[in-house]
Amino acid sequence: IELINKRGIGQELVLLFGYINCLIITAFALNPLFIPAVKAASVFKYYADPGPLYYYYTFHFFLFALLSEILLIRSQRWLSYKRKNQIRYVALATTLGFVTGGVTFLPVFNLNINPYPAHFMWLYMAVISYAIIKHNLLDIKIVLRKGLI
């Protein structure tokens, strides 16, 4: 929401919903209803055995991944060319991040797919770093100047 400089009541409600969900997930993170045990899955000796609240967590992850991508793509209509270019890099990076990170959910739900795409999570950081340095995504000069003073 901050990247696209557009806040409305809809975005505020989604943000509030996300914060409340994160608080709920955090409150139950160490509870057996979230992850009651570990099991062998795919190529791993120890992987989460999902409890009832883990399904809620998974839903939350994919819901907000989808909502953020939709918001980034829809913002292309009203942004300047420079900002559109920056947002394209962020959209590409977040897509890479959510896909490579999302694959790690598959063994939890007994889908015997080796989560090899997780090895490419570094692509998210590479694309964001490139956007920060080459396209002034975060106005890094100001950050460095204030950080060094």
PDB file of C-alpha atoms in Angstrom:
ATOM      1  CA  ILE A   1       0.000   0.000   0.000  1.00  0.00           C
ATOM      2  CA  GLU A   2       2.855   2.373   0.794  1.00  0.00           C
ATOM      3  CA  LEU A   3       4.634   1.590  -2.479  1.00  0.00           C
ATOM      4  CA  ILE A   4       1.702   2.650  -4.617  1.00  0.00           C
ATOM      5  CA  ASN A   5       0.847   5.737  -2.536  1.00  0.00           C
ATOM      6  CA  LYS A   6      -2.848   4.984  -2.503  1.00  0.00           C
ATOM      7  CA  ARG A   7      -4.722   4.403   0.696  1.00  0.00           C
ATOM      8  CA  GLY A   8      -8.439   3.982   0.810  1.00  0.00           C
ATOM      9  CA  ILE A   9     -10.904   2.464   3.198  1.00  0.00           C
ATOM     10  CA  GLY A  10     -10.647  -0.873   1.378  1.00  0.00           C
ATOM     11  CA  GLN A  11      -6.874  -1.001   1.703  1.00  0.00           C
ATOM     12  CA  GLU A  12      -7.075   0.064   5.357  1.00  0.00           C
ATOM     13  CA  LEU A  13      -9.552  -2.725   6.148  1.00  0.00           C
ATOM     14  CA  VAL A  14      -7.424  -5.341   4.389  1.00  0.00           C
ATOM     15  CA  LEU A  15      -4.388  -4.108   6.305  1.00  0.00           C
ATOM     16  CA  LEU A  16      -6.277  -4.268   9.607  1.00  0.00           C
ATOM     17  CA  PHE A  17      -7.518  -7.771   8.757  1.00  0.00           C
ATOM     18  CA  GLY A  18      -3.936  -8.807   8.004  1.00  0.00           C
ATOM     19  CA  TYR A  19      -2.623  -7.419  11.289  1.00  0.00           C
ATOM     20  CA  ILE A  20      -5.350  -9.179  13.274  1.00  0.00           C
ATOM     21  CA  ASN A  21      -4.632 -12.444  11.451  1.00  0.00           C
ATOM     22  CA  CYS A  22      -0.921 -12.108  12.193  1.00  0.00           C
ATOM     23  CA  LEU A  23      -1.670 -11.561  15.881  1.00  0.00           C
ATOM     24  CA  ILE A  24      -3.869 -14.677  15.961  1.00  0.00           C
ATOM     25  CA  ILE A  25      -1.246 -16.773  14.164  1.00  0.00           C
ATOM     26  CA  THR A  26       1.506 -15.494  16.464  1.00  0.00           C
ATOM     27  CA  ALA A  27      -0.562 -16.156  19.581  1.00  0.00           C
ATOM     28  CA  PHE A  28      -0.989 -19.812  18.591  1.00  0.00           C
ATOM     29  CA  ALA A  29       2.443 -20.397  17.029  1.00  0.00           C
ATOM     30  CA  LEU A  30       3.646 -22.603  19.896  1.00  0.00           C
ATOM     31  CA  ASN A  31       0.280 -24.279  20.447  1.00  0.00           C
ATOM     32  CA  PRO A  32      -0.266 -27.931  19.413  1.00  0.00           C
ATOM     33  CA  LEU A  33      -3.297 -26.764  17.427  1.00  0.00           C
ATOM     34  CA  PHE A  34      -0.847 -25.101  15.042  1.00  0.00           C
ATOM     35  CA  ILE A  35       1.867 -27.744  14.668  1.00  0.00           C
ATOM     36  CA  PRO A  36       1.272 -30.704  16.980  1.00  0.00           C
ATOM     37  CA  ALA A  37       4.224 -32.774  15.755  1.00  0.00           C
ATOM     38  CA  VAL A  38       6.842 -33.176  13.075  1.00  0.00           C
ATOM     39  CA  LYS A  39       7.074 -35.939  10.504  1.00  0.00           C
ATOM     40  CA  ALA A  40       9.265 -37.087   7.666  1.00  0.00           C
ATOM     41  CA  ALA A  41       8.158 -35.510   4.407  1.00  0.00           C
ATOM     42  CA  SER A  42       9.650 -35.489   0.937  1.00  0.00           C
ATOM     43  CA  VAL A  43      13.447 -35.412   1.370  1.00  0.00           C
ATOM     44  CA  PHE A  44      13.294 -33.992   4.900  1.00  0.00           C
ATOM     45  CA  LYS A  45      13.506 -35.903   8.174  1.00  0.00           C
ATOM     46  CA  TYR A  46      11.533 -33.274  10.060  1.00  0.00           C
ATOM     47  CA  TYR A  47       8.675 -31.320   8.567  1.00  0.00           C
ATOM     48  CA  ALA A  48       5.603 -29.760  10.127  1.00  0.00           C
ATOM     49  CA  ASP A  49       2.598 -31.981  10.728  1.00  0.00           C
ATOM     50  CA  PRO A  50      -0.264 -29.501  10.358  1.00  0.00           C
ATOM     51  CA  GLY A  51      -2.803 -28.954  13.083  1.00  0.00           C
ATOM     52  CA  PRO A  52      -6.172 -27.271  12.478  1.00  0.00           C
ATOM     53  CA  LEU A  53      -4.742 -23.744  12.806  1.00  0.00           C
ATOM     54  CA  TYR A  54      -2.017 -24.461  10.267  1.00  0.00           C
ATOM     55  CA  TYR A  55      -4.692 -24.514   7.555  1.00  0.00           C
ATOM     56  CA  TYR A  56      -5.703 -21.017   8.646  1.00  0.00           C
ATOM     57  CA  TYR A  57      -2.066 -19.913   8.420  1.00  0.00           C
ATOM     58  CA  THR A  58      -1.719 -21.382   4.932  1.00  0.00           C
ATOM     59  CA  PHE A  59      -4.916 -19.640   3.818  1.00  0.00           C
ATOM     60  CA  HIS A  60      -3.605 -16.360   5.255  1.00  0.00           C
ATOM     61  CA  PHE A  61      -0.273 -16.725   3.406  1.00  0.00           C
ATOM     62  CA  PHE A  62      -1.800 -17.368   0.002  1.00  0.00           C
ATOM     63  CA  LEU A  63      -4.620 -14.840   0.446  1.00  0.00           C
ATOM     64  CA  PHE A  64      -2.217 -11.996   1.171  1.00  0.00           C
ATOM     65  CA  ALA A  65       0.181 -13.140  -1.539  1.00  0.00           C
ATOM     66  CA  LEU A  66      -2.655 -12.916  -4.049  1.00  0.00           C
ATOM     67  CA  LEU A  67      -4.005  -9.614  -2.709  1.00  0.00           C
ATOM     68  CA  SER A  68      -0.591  -7.951  -2.810  1.00  0.00           C
ATOM     69  CA  GLU A  69       0.024  -9.071  -6.394  1.00  0.00           C
ATOM     70  CA  ILE A  70      -3.410  -7.822  -7.483  1.00  0.00           C
ATOM     71  CA  LEU A  71      -2.790  -4.465  -5.806  1.00  0.00           C
ATOM     72  CA  LEU A  72       0.613  -4.084  -7.448  1.00  0.00           C
ATOM     73  CA  ILE A  73      -0.721  -4.965 -10.896  1.00  0.00           C
ATOM     74  CA  ARG A  74      -3.801  -2.724 -10.611  1.00  0.00           C
ATOM     75  CA  SER A  75      -1.657   0.213  -9.489  1.00  0.00           C
ATOM     76  CA  GLN A  76      -0.069   0.375 -12.935  1.00  0.00           C
ATOM     77  CA  ARG A  77      -3.013   2.485 -14.149  1.00  0.00           C
ATOM     78  CA  TRP A  78      -2.328   5.646 -12.149  1.00  0.00           C
ATOM     79  CA  LEU A  79       1.407   5.684 -11.454  1.00  0.00           C
ATOM     80  CA  SER A  80       4.114   7.626 -13.260  1.00  0.00           C
ATOM     81  CA  TYR A  81       6.393   5.784 -15.686  1.00  0.00           C
ATOM     82  CA  LYS A  82       9.284   5.737 -13.184  1.00  0.00           C
ATOM     83  CA  ARG A  83       7.087   4.386 -10.379  1.00  0.00           C
ATOM     84  CA  LYS A  84       5.488   1.821 -12.742  1.00  0.00           C
ATOM     85  CA  ASN A  85       8.943   0.515 -13.571  1.00  0.00           C
ATOM     86  CA  GLN A  86       9.803   0.228  -9.874  1.00  0.00           C
ATOM     87  CA  ILE A  87       6.519  -1.548  -9.136  1.00  0.00           C
ATOM     88  CA  ARG A  88       7.145  -4.018 -11.971  1.00  0.00           C
ATOM     89  CA  TYR A  89      10.367  -5.097 -10.287  1.00  0.00           C
ATOM     90  CA  VAL A  90       8.606  -5.414  -6.934  1.00  0.00           C
ATOM     91  CA  ALA A  91       5.791  -7.450  -8.548  1.00  0.00           C
ATOM     92  CA  LEU A  92       8.317  -9.739 -10.247  1.00  0.00           C
ATOM     93  CA  ALA A  93      10.282 -10.178  -7.019  1.00  0.00           C
ATOM     94  CA  THR A  94       7.222 -10.867  -4.883  1.00  0.00           C
ATOM     95  CA  THR A  95       5.898 -13.356  -7.428  1.00  0.00           C
ATOM     96  CA  LEU A  96       9.233 -15.173  -7.307  1.00  0.00           C
ATOM     97  CA  GLY A  97       9.225 -15.020  -3.519  1.00  0.00           C
ATOM     98  CA  PHE A  98       5.669 -16.266  -3.066  1.00  0.00           C
ATOM     99  CA  VAL A  99       6.028 -19.077  -5.599  1.00  0.00           C
ATOM    100  CA  THR A 100       9.359 -20.308  -4.241  1.00  0.00           C
ATOM    101  CA  GLY A 101       8.191 -19.921  -0.652  1.00  0.00           C
ATOM    102  CA  GLY A 102       4.729 -21.316  -1.334  1.00  0.00           C
ATOM    103  CA  VAL A 103       6.149 -24.578  -2.641  1.00  0.00           C
ATOM    104  CA  THR A 104       7.402 -25.352   0.860  1.00  0.00           C
ATOM    105  CA  PHE A 105       3.775 -25.825   1.967  1.00  0.00           C
ATOM    106  CA  LEU A 106       3.291 -28.834  -0.321  1.00  0.00           C
ATOM    107  CA  PRO A 107       5.115 -31.498   1.765  1.00  0.00           C
ATOM    108  CA  VAL A 108       3.202 -30.358   4.852  1.00  0.00           C
ATOM    109  CA  PHE A 109      -0.018 -31.459   3.166  1.00  0.00           C
ATOM    110  CA  ASN A 110       1.405 -34.834   2.040  1.00  0.00           C
ATOM    111  CA  LEU A 111       2.054 -33.751  -1.534  1.00  0.00           C
ATOM    112  CA  ASN A 112       5.297 -35.572  -2.204  1.00  0.00           C
ATOM    113  CA  ILE A 113       6.855 -32.873  -4.305  1.00  0.00           C
ATOM    114  CA  ASN A 114      10.404 -31.938  -3.480  1.00  0.00           C
ATOM    115  CA  PRO A 115      10.419 -28.196  -2.763  1.00  0.00           C
ATOM    116  CA  TYR A 116      13.415 -27.470  -5.012  1.00  0.00           C
ATOM    117  CA  PRO A 117      12.065 -24.047  -5.996  1.00  0.00           C
ATOM    118  CA  ALA A 118      12.754 -22.897  -2.427  1.00  0.00           C
ATOM    119  CA  HIS A 119      16.445 -22.982  -3.359  1.00  0.00           C
ATOM    120  CA  PHE A 120      15.749 -20.034  -5.652  1.00  0.00           C
ATOM    121  CA  MET A 121      14.388 -17.750  -2.930  1.00  0.00           C
ATOM    122  CA  TRP A 122      17.525 -15.663  -3.393  1.00  0.00           C
ATOM    123  CA  LEU A 123      16.051 -14.439  -6.704  1.00  0.00           C
ATOM    124  CA  TYR A 124      13.549 -12.369  -4.711  1.00  0.00           C
ATOM    125  CA  MET A 125      16.366 -10.599  -2.907  1.00  0.00           C
ATOM    126  CA  ALA A 126      18.383 -10.179  -6.109  1.00  0.00           C
ATOM    127  CA  VAL A 127      15.514  -8.507  -7.998  1.00  0.00           C
ATOM    128  CA  ILE A 128      14.620  -6.228  -5.049  1.00  0.00           C
ATOM    129  CA  SER A 129      18.287  -5.297  -4.586  1.00  0.00           C
ATOM    130  CA  TYR A 130      18.569  -4.477  -8.284  1.00  0.00           C
ATOM    131  CA  ALA A 131      15.437  -2.309  -8.103  1.00  0.00           C
ATOM    132  CA  ILE A 132      16.765  -0.485  -5.040  1.00  0.00           C
ATOM    133  CA  ILE A 133      20.171   0.224  -6.574  1.00  0.00           C
ATOM    134  CA  LYS A 134      19.371   0.727 -10.267  1.00  0.00           C
ATOM    135  CA  HIS A 135      15.882   2.255 -10.110  1.00  0.00           C
ATOM    136  CA  ASN A 136      16.012   4.091  -6.744  1.00  0.00           C
ATOM    137  CA  LEU A 137      13.204   2.016  -5.295  1.00  0.00           C
ATOM    138  CA  LEU A 138      13.887   3.113  -1.724  1.00  0.00           C
ATOM    139  CA  ASP A 139      15.894   6.284  -2.418  1.00  0.00           C
ATOM    140  CA  ILE A 140      18.947   4.521  -1.045  1.00  0.00           C
ATOM    141  CA  LYS A 141      21.111   7.670  -1.064  1.00  0.00           C
ATOM    142  CA  ILE A 142      18.932   9.279   1.626  1.00  0.00           C
ATOM    143  CA  VAL A 143      18.905   6.046   3.654  1.00  0.00           C
ATOM    144  CA  LEU A 144      22.689   5.785   3.482  1.00  0.00           C
ATOM    145  CA  ARG A 145      23.221   9.459   4.258  1.00  0.00           C
ATOM    146  CA  LYS A 146      20.929   9.392   7.306  1.00  0.00           C
ATOM    147  CA  GLY A 147      22.306   6.031   8.408  1.00  0.00           C
ATOM    148  CA  LEU A 148      25.911   7.209   8.332  1.00  0.00           C
ATOM    149  CA  ILE A 149      25.282  10.469  10.205  1.00  0.00           C
TER     150      ILE A 149
END
